[in-house]
Tab-separated table of C-alpha atoms and ligand atoms in Angstrom:
chain	number	residue	atom	x	y	z
A	1	MET	CA	-6.504	-41.255	13.047
A	2	TRP	CA	-7.339	-37.540	13.349
A	3	GLY	CA	-9.340	-35.229	11.167
A	4	ALA	CA	-8.149	-31.678	10.514
A	5	VAL	CA	-9.770	-28.652	8.903
A	6	GLU	CA	-8.060	-25.386	8.059
A	7	ALA	CA	-10.909	-22.959	7.484
A	8	GLY	CA	-10.101	-19.932	5.358
A	9	GLY	CA	-11.889	-17.179	3.508
A	10	THR	CA	-11.375	-18.746	0.083
A	11	LYS	CA	-10.943	-22.445	0.897
A	12	PHE	CA	-11.368	-25.124	3.533
A	13	VAL	CA	-8.466	-27.588	3.555
A	14	CYS	CA	-9.422	-30.955	5.066
A	15	ALA	CA	-7.080	-33.825	5.943
A	16	VAL	CA	-7.034	-37.094	7.833
A	17	GLY	CA	-3.942	-38.669	9.349
A	18	THR	CA	-1.643	-38.348	12.319
A	19	GLY	CA	1.230	-36.094	11.230
A	20	PRO	CA	3.303	-34.788	8.311
A	21	ASP	CA	4.522	-38.264	7.370
A	22	ARG	CA	1.086	-39.811	7.635
A	23	VAL	CA	-1.513	-37.763	5.808
A	24	GLU	CA	-3.892	-40.453	4.553
A	25	ALA	CA	-6.107	-38.154	2.504
A	26	ARG	CA	-6.746	-34.484	1.927
A	27	THR	CA	-9.069	-32.306	-0.061
A	28	VAL	CA	-9.718	-28.641	-0.720
A	29	ILE	CA	-13.251	-27.265	-0.605
A	30	PRO	CA	-13.969	-23.746	-1.875
A	31	THR	CA	-15.512	-21.532	0.792
A	32	SER	CA	-19.081	-20.630	-0.084
A	33	ASP	CA	-22.058	-20.329	2.257
A	34	PRO	CA	-21.770	-22.181	5.589
A	35	ASP	CA	-24.325	-24.936	4.811
A	36	THR	CA	-22.768	-25.904	1.477
A	37	THR	CA	-19.198	-25.672	2.749
A	38	LEU	CA	-19.754	-27.576	5.985
A	39	SER	CA	-21.748	-30.370	4.363
A	40	SER	CA	-18.877	-30.929	1.902
A	41	VAL	CA	-16.441	-31.005	4.837
A	42	VAL	CA	-18.594	-33.551	6.671
A	43	GLU	CA	-19.085	-35.612	3.506
A	44	PHE	CA	-15.291	-35.916	3.144
A	45	LEU	CA	-14.492	-36.608	6.799
A	46	THR	CA	-17.206	-39.240	7.341
A	47	ARG	CA	-15.389	-41.501	4.860
A	48	TYR	CA	-12.643	-42.038	7.452
A	49	PRO	CA	-12.688	-43.497	10.968
A	50	ILE	CA	-11.449	-40.365	12.746
A	51	ARG	CA	-11.348	-40.279	16.549
A	52	ALA	CA	-11.388	-36.502	16.866
A	53	LEU	CA	-11.286	-33.354	14.738
A	54	GLY	CA	-9.114	-30.249	15.008
A	55	VAL	CA	-10.202	-27.006	13.347
A	56	ALA	CA	-7.860	-24.081	12.667
A	57	THR	CA	-10.106	-21.263	11.533
A	58	PHE	CA	-10.293	-17.677	10.383
A	59	GLY	CA	-11.699	-15.463	13.077
A	60	PRO	CA	-12.641	-13.805	15.164
A	61	VAL	CA	-13.796	-16.941	16.961
A	62	GLU	CA	-14.981	-17.487	20.545
A	63	LEU	CA	-12.416	-19.758	22.237
A	64	ARG	CA	-13.273	-19.477	25.926
A	65	GLU	CA	-14.041	-23.028	27.028
A	66	GLY	CA	-17.414	-23.304	28.685
A	67	HIS	CA	-18.692	-20.133	27.019
A	68	PRO	CA	-22.109	-20.696	25.394
A	69	ASN	CA	-20.722	-19.481	22.062
A	70	TRP	CA	-17.506	-21.536	22.204
A	71	GLY	CA	-16.370	-22.445	18.704
A	72	THR	CA	-18.546	-19.781	17.055
A	73	ILE	CA	-17.351	-17.263	14.471
A	74	THR	CA	-18.193	-14.023	16.253
A	75	SER	CA	-17.845	-11.179	13.759
A	76	THR	CA	-16.620	-11.430	10.213
A	77	PRO	CA	-17.225	-9.572	6.973
A	78	LYS	CA	-17.513	-12.949	5.197
A	79	PRO	CA	-21.174	-13.148	4.108
A	80	GLY	CA	-23.221	-15.646	6.097
A	81	TRP	CA	-20.469	-16.743	8.469
A	82	LYS	CA	-21.124	-14.406	11.392
A	83	GLY	CA	-22.541	-16.404	14.297
A	84	VAL	CA	-21.856	-19.808	12.728
A	85	ASN	CA	-21.062	-22.387	15.415
A	86	LEU	CA	-18.284	-24.087	13.495
A	87	ALA	CA	-17.113	-26.442	16.264
A	88	GLY	CA	-20.611	-27.341	17.436
A	89	ARG	CA	-21.958	-28.109	13.975
A	90	LEU	CA	-18.987	-30.309	13.040
A	91	ALA	CA	-19.061	-32.130	16.407
A	92	GLU	CA	-22.761	-32.850	15.991
A	93	SER	CA	-22.469	-34.026	12.385
A	94	LEU	CA	-19.378	-36.186	12.936
A	95	GLY	CA	-20.037	-37.441	16.474
A	96	VAL	CA	-16.426	-36.954	17.574
A	97	PRO	CA	-14.697	-34.509	19.957
A	98	VAL	CA	-13.702	-31.257	18.256
A	99	GLY	CA	-10.875	-28.891	19.146
A	100	ILE	CA	-10.804	-25.434	17.608
A	101	ASP	CA	-8.409	-22.505	17.521
A	102	THR	CA	-7.383	-19.705	15.201
A	103	ASP	CA	-5.657	-20.480	11.906
A	104	VAL	CA	-2.458	-18.869	13.172
A	105	ASN	CA	-2.527	-20.663	16.524
A	106	GLY	CA	-3.027	-23.843	14.483
A	107	ALA	CA	-0.015	-22.989	12.339
A	108	ALA	CA	2.022	-22.224	15.463
A	109	LEU	CA	1.028	-25.642	16.874
A	110	GLY	CA	2.037	-27.417	13.661
A	111	GLU	CA	5.428	-25.684	13.529
A	112	TRP	CA	5.981	-26.254	17.265
A	113	ARG	CA	5.224	-29.959	16.994
A	114	TRP	CA	6.893	-30.899	13.698
A	115	GLY	CA	8.445	-27.839	12.085
A	116	ALA	CA	10.733	-24.875	12.642
A	117	GLY	CA	9.682	-24.496	16.273
A	118	ARG	CA	10.420	-28.027	17.443
A	119	GLY	CA	11.875	-28.034	20.972
A	120	MET	CA	11.226	-24.282	21.332
A	121	ASP	CA	9.002	-22.589	23.903
A	122	PRO	CA	7.267	-20.233	23.260
A	123	VAL	CA	6.858	-20.429	19.487
A	124	VAL	CA	5.232	-17.568	17.581
A	125	TYR	CA	3.806	-17.921	14.070
A	126	VAL	CA	3.070	-14.754	12.104
A	127	THR	CA	1.423	-14.721	8.695
A	128	VAL	CA	1.656	-11.800	6.279
A	129	GLY	CA	-0.837	-12.125	3.466
A	130	THR	CA	-4.376	-10.862	3.021
A	131	GLY	CA	-3.996	-9.726	6.607
A	132	VAL	CA	-1.310	-9.894	9.251
A	133	GLY	CA	-1.996	-12.320	12.084
A	134	GLY	CA	-0.054	-14.103	14.766
A	135	GLY	CA	-0.443	-17.106	17.026
A	136	ALA	CA	1.646	-18.457	19.863
A	137	VAL	CA	2.247	-21.780	21.597
A	138	ILE	CA	3.349	-21.408	25.193
A	139	GLY	CA	4.081	-24.461	27.321
A	140	GLY	CA	2.586	-26.621	24.587
A	141	ARG	CA	-0.709	-24.749	24.570
A	142	PRO	CA	-2.018	-22.241	22.025
A	143	LEU	CA	-2.377	-18.801	23.575
A	144	HIS	CA	-5.809	-17.298	23.995
A	145	GLY	CA	-7.619	-15.707	26.893
A	146	LEU	CA	-10.443	-13.213	26.935
A	147	VAL	CA	-9.827	-13.015	23.180
A	148	HIS	CA	-7.177	-14.532	20.948
A	149	PRO	CA	-3.954	-12.750	19.975
A	150	GLU	CA	-4.251	-10.121	17.220
A	151	MET	CA	-0.587	-9.441	16.598
A	152	GLY	CA	-1.278	-7.770	13.248
A	153	HIS	CA	-3.066	-4.918	14.964
A	154	VAL	CA	-0.187	-3.674	17.119
A	155	SER	CA	0.867	-0.121	16.389
A	156	VAL	CA	4.099	0.558	14.546
A	157	THR	CA	6.291	3.644	14.466
A	158	ARG	CA	6.117	5.274	11.039
A	159	LEU	CA	9.079	5.567	8.746
A	160	PRO	CA	9.990	9.232	8.180
A	161	GLY	CA	8.261	10.492	5.040
A	162	ASP	CA	5.785	7.612	4.831
A	163	GLU	CA	2.449	9.352	4.281
A	164	PHE	CA	0.456	6.164	3.591
A	165	ALA	CA	-2.707	6.331	5.701
A	166	GLY	CA	-2.958	2.569	6.208
A	167	ILE	CA	-5.916	0.394	5.312
A	168	CYS	CA	-7.029	-1.211	8.581
A	169	PRO	CA	-10.733	-0.314	8.932
A	170	PHE	CA	-10.277	-0.144	12.701
A	171	HIS	CA	-6.857	1.408	13.274
A	172	GLY	CA	-5.694	2.750	9.914
A	173	ASP	CA	-1.940	2.456	10.267
A	174	CYS	CA	-1.499	-0.594	12.495
A	175	LEU	CA	0.980	-3.245	11.269
A	176	GLU	CA	-1.679	-4.943	9.127
A	177	GLY	CA	-2.871	-1.597	7.804
A	178	MET	CA	0.648	-0.717	6.691
A	179	VAL	CA	2.086	-3.916	5.168
A	180	SER	CA	-0.542	-6.599	4.546
A	181	GLY	CA	-0.766	-7.805	0.933
A	182	PRO	CA	-3.666	-5.426	0.151
A	183	ALA	CA	-1.785	-2.546	1.852
A	184	LEU	CA	1.268	-3.170	-0.348
A	185	GLU	CA	-0.987	-3.420	-3.386
A	186	ARG	CA	-2.510	-0.043	-2.515
A	187	ARG	CA	0.929	1.470	-2.018
A	188	PHE	CA	2.538	0.102	-5.190
A	189	GLY	CA	-0.496	-0.238	-7.479
A	190	ARG	CA	0.051	-3.948	-8.069
A	191	PRO	CA	-0.127	-7.144	-5.988
A	192	PRO	CA	3.142	-7.944	-4.131
A	193	SER	CA	3.838	-10.967	-6.361
A	194	GLU	CA	3.770	-8.781	-9.508
A	195	LEU	CA	6.045	-5.960	-8.397
A	196	GLY	CA	9.034	-6.738	-10.619
A	197	SER	CA	11.694	-4.076	-10.145
A	198	GLU	CA	9.810	-2.596	-7.197
A	199	THR	CA	10.033	-5.845	-5.209
A	200	GLU	CA	13.159	-4.692	-3.403
A	201	ALA	CA	11.478	-1.481	-2.253
A	202	ALA	CA	8.442	-3.420	-1.028
A	203	VAL	CA	10.641	-5.899	0.858
A	204	SER	CA	12.568	-3.074	2.485
A	205	LEU	CA	9.398	-1.307	3.566
A	206	ALA	CA	7.549	-4.411	4.743
A	207	SER	CA	10.522	-5.818	6.649
A	208	THR	CA	11.039	-2.544	8.503
A	209	TYR	CA	7.448	-2.412	9.726
A	210	LEU	CA	7.347	-6.134	10.492
A	211	ALA	CA	10.520	-5.783	12.587
A	212	ARG	CA	8.909	-2.885	14.463
A	213	GLY	CA	5.806	-4.971	15.141
A	214	LEU	CA	7.762	-8.078	16.111
A	215	ARG	CA	9.847	-6.096	18.584
A	216	GLN	CA	6.689	-5.798	20.667
A	217	VAL	CA	6.000	-9.516	20.315
A	218	VAL	CA	9.553	-10.349	21.419
A	219	TYR	CA	9.385	-8.151	24.493
A	220	VAL	CA	5.908	-9.315	25.544
A	221	LEU	CA	5.851	-13.035	24.740
A	222	CYS	CA	9.599	-13.868	24.832
A	223	PRO	CA	9.441	-16.397	21.968
A	224	GLU	CA	12.376	-18.718	21.283
A	225	LYS	CA	11.446	-18.804	17.599
A	226	ILE	CA	9.347	-16.679	15.261
A	227	VAL	CA	8.034	-18.421	12.160
A	228	LEU	CA	7.063	-16.000	9.400
A	229	GLY	CA	4.642	-17.336	6.778
A	230	GLY	CA	1.979	-16.133	4.349
A	231	GLY	CA	2.130	-14.936	0.753
A	232	VAL	CA	3.989	-11.664	1.374
A	233	SER	CA	6.644	-13.503	3.414
A	234	ARG	CA	7.661	-15.322	0.225
A	235	LEU	CA	8.934	-12.117	-1.395
A	236	PRO	CA	12.644	-12.720	-1.993
A	237	GLY	CA	14.760	-11.779	1.022
A	238	LEU	CA	11.867	-10.732	3.224
A	239	VAL	CA	12.236	-13.206	6.099
A	240	GLY	CA	15.995	-12.685	6.345
A	241	SER	CA	15.587	-8.921	6.241
A	242	VAL	CA	13.034	-9.016	9.066
A	243	GLY	CA	15.489	-11.006	11.189
A	244	VAL	CA	18.277	-8.468	10.647
A	245	LYS	CA	16.053	-5.431	11.216
A	246	LEU	CA	14.482	-6.976	14.312
A	247	LEU	CA	17.958	-7.105	15.869
A	248	ASP	CA	18.351	-3.395	15.029
A	249	GLU	CA	15.005	-2.709	16.691
A	250	LEU	CA	16.053	-4.575	19.840
A	251	ALA	CA	19.188	-2.386	19.873
A	252	GLY	CA	21.152	-4.810	22.004
A	253	TYR	CA	18.665	-4.757	24.879
A	254	GLY	CA	17.555	-8.197	26.083
A	255	VAL	CA	19.299	-9.840	23.141
A	256	THR	CA	20.694	-13.381	23.351
A	257	ASP	CA	22.718	-15.497	20.924
A	258	GLN	CA	19.462	-17.227	19.959
A	259	HIS	CA	18.088	-13.919	18.667
A	260	ARG	CA	21.119	-13.555	16.394
A	261	ALA	CA	20.909	-16.921	14.624
A	262	GLU	CA	17.893	-18.186	12.693
A	263	PHE	CA	15.480	-16.496	15.071
A	264	VAL	CA	12.975	-15.434	12.391
A	265	VAL	CA	12.500	-18.270	9.920
A	266	PRO	CA	10.110	-19.427	7.189
A	267	PRO	CA	7.726	-22.289	8.023
A	268	ALA	CA	9.428	-25.687	7.831
A	269	LEU	CA	6.074	-27.244	6.935
A	270	GLY	CA	5.490	-24.941	3.960
A	271	ASP	CA	1.792	-24.317	3.445
A	272	ASP	CA	0.837	-27.204	5.750
A	273	SER	CA	1.553	-25.639	9.161
A	274	GLY	CA	-2.116	-24.898	9.803
A	275	ILE	CA	-3.656	-28.144	8.609
A	276	LEU	CA	-1.057	-30.166	10.551
A	277	GLY	CA	-1.792	-28.022	13.591
A	278	GLY	CA	-5.330	-29.324	13.196
A	279	PHE	CA	-4.027	-32.814	14.041
A	280	VAL	CA	-2.501	-31.434	17.255
A	281	LEU	CA	-5.835	-29.797	18.129
A	282	ALA	CA	-7.646	-33.083	17.435
A	283	GLU	CA	-5.263	-35.008	19.641
A	284	ALA	CA	-5.824	-32.556	22.481
A	285	ALA	CA	-9.611	-32.745	22.008
A	286	ALA	CA	-9.514	-36.548	22.159
A	287	GLY	CA	-7.624	-36.388	25.440
A	288	ARG	CA	-10.076	-34.045	27.173
B	1	LIG	ZN1	-5.712	-2.805	12.798
């Protein structure tokens, strides 16, 4: 049996099991300071005989194996979490091997193993919510190198007449700066889920920029499937619209039949892509 943790800014989801059909137990712990949060995580997981733990976490996180800070949250605005050695502390407390990756690489792993990306290689998972982030599984392995992918921070060509400055503190009008949940809220004056009659306009805008961002992902990583998740992706018609507009962006160059049919899809595992990806990370950690 594996343990899995999906570490987020508002909550830590914990589960034990082996896959989507065998989740023996799960719990949700609100994110507070590291000591309180991690001791609740450990308290839950020690009740079960887990062989290894997989952690899919918010970032940025150091993922270079052998690096002295491996498994450590490197820089984050979340109070108290900067410099926390998430993997090391959980490994020490639980006495089992720990695998760690980003939340979006975790979600990509879950969808690749059991969800919309089954049998596909590479698989890309992009979330559009509080931020925009992306992960990729290539040859069965989550992609990271010197750093981990930051697909939300690619630049996007502006729509004519769009004067919105963008809200990314680093780049202003990168993809995340233009169409994350908070960016849409700034543009429309209300959260994306409360837009009412303006929903269609928000979907049109967001899908155009997402297609422009994903064009770069398609040409660089050559995914066989793009899974689009996160709160904003649940706006009616958004995922389908991104798929159609992405084809426009590709303009017939390097396009296959696979790009034309169900290429951009919602997560098959719903909100569980990341936590289930934790099981895949645990399995890999046990085998090292
Ligand atoms: Zn940015």
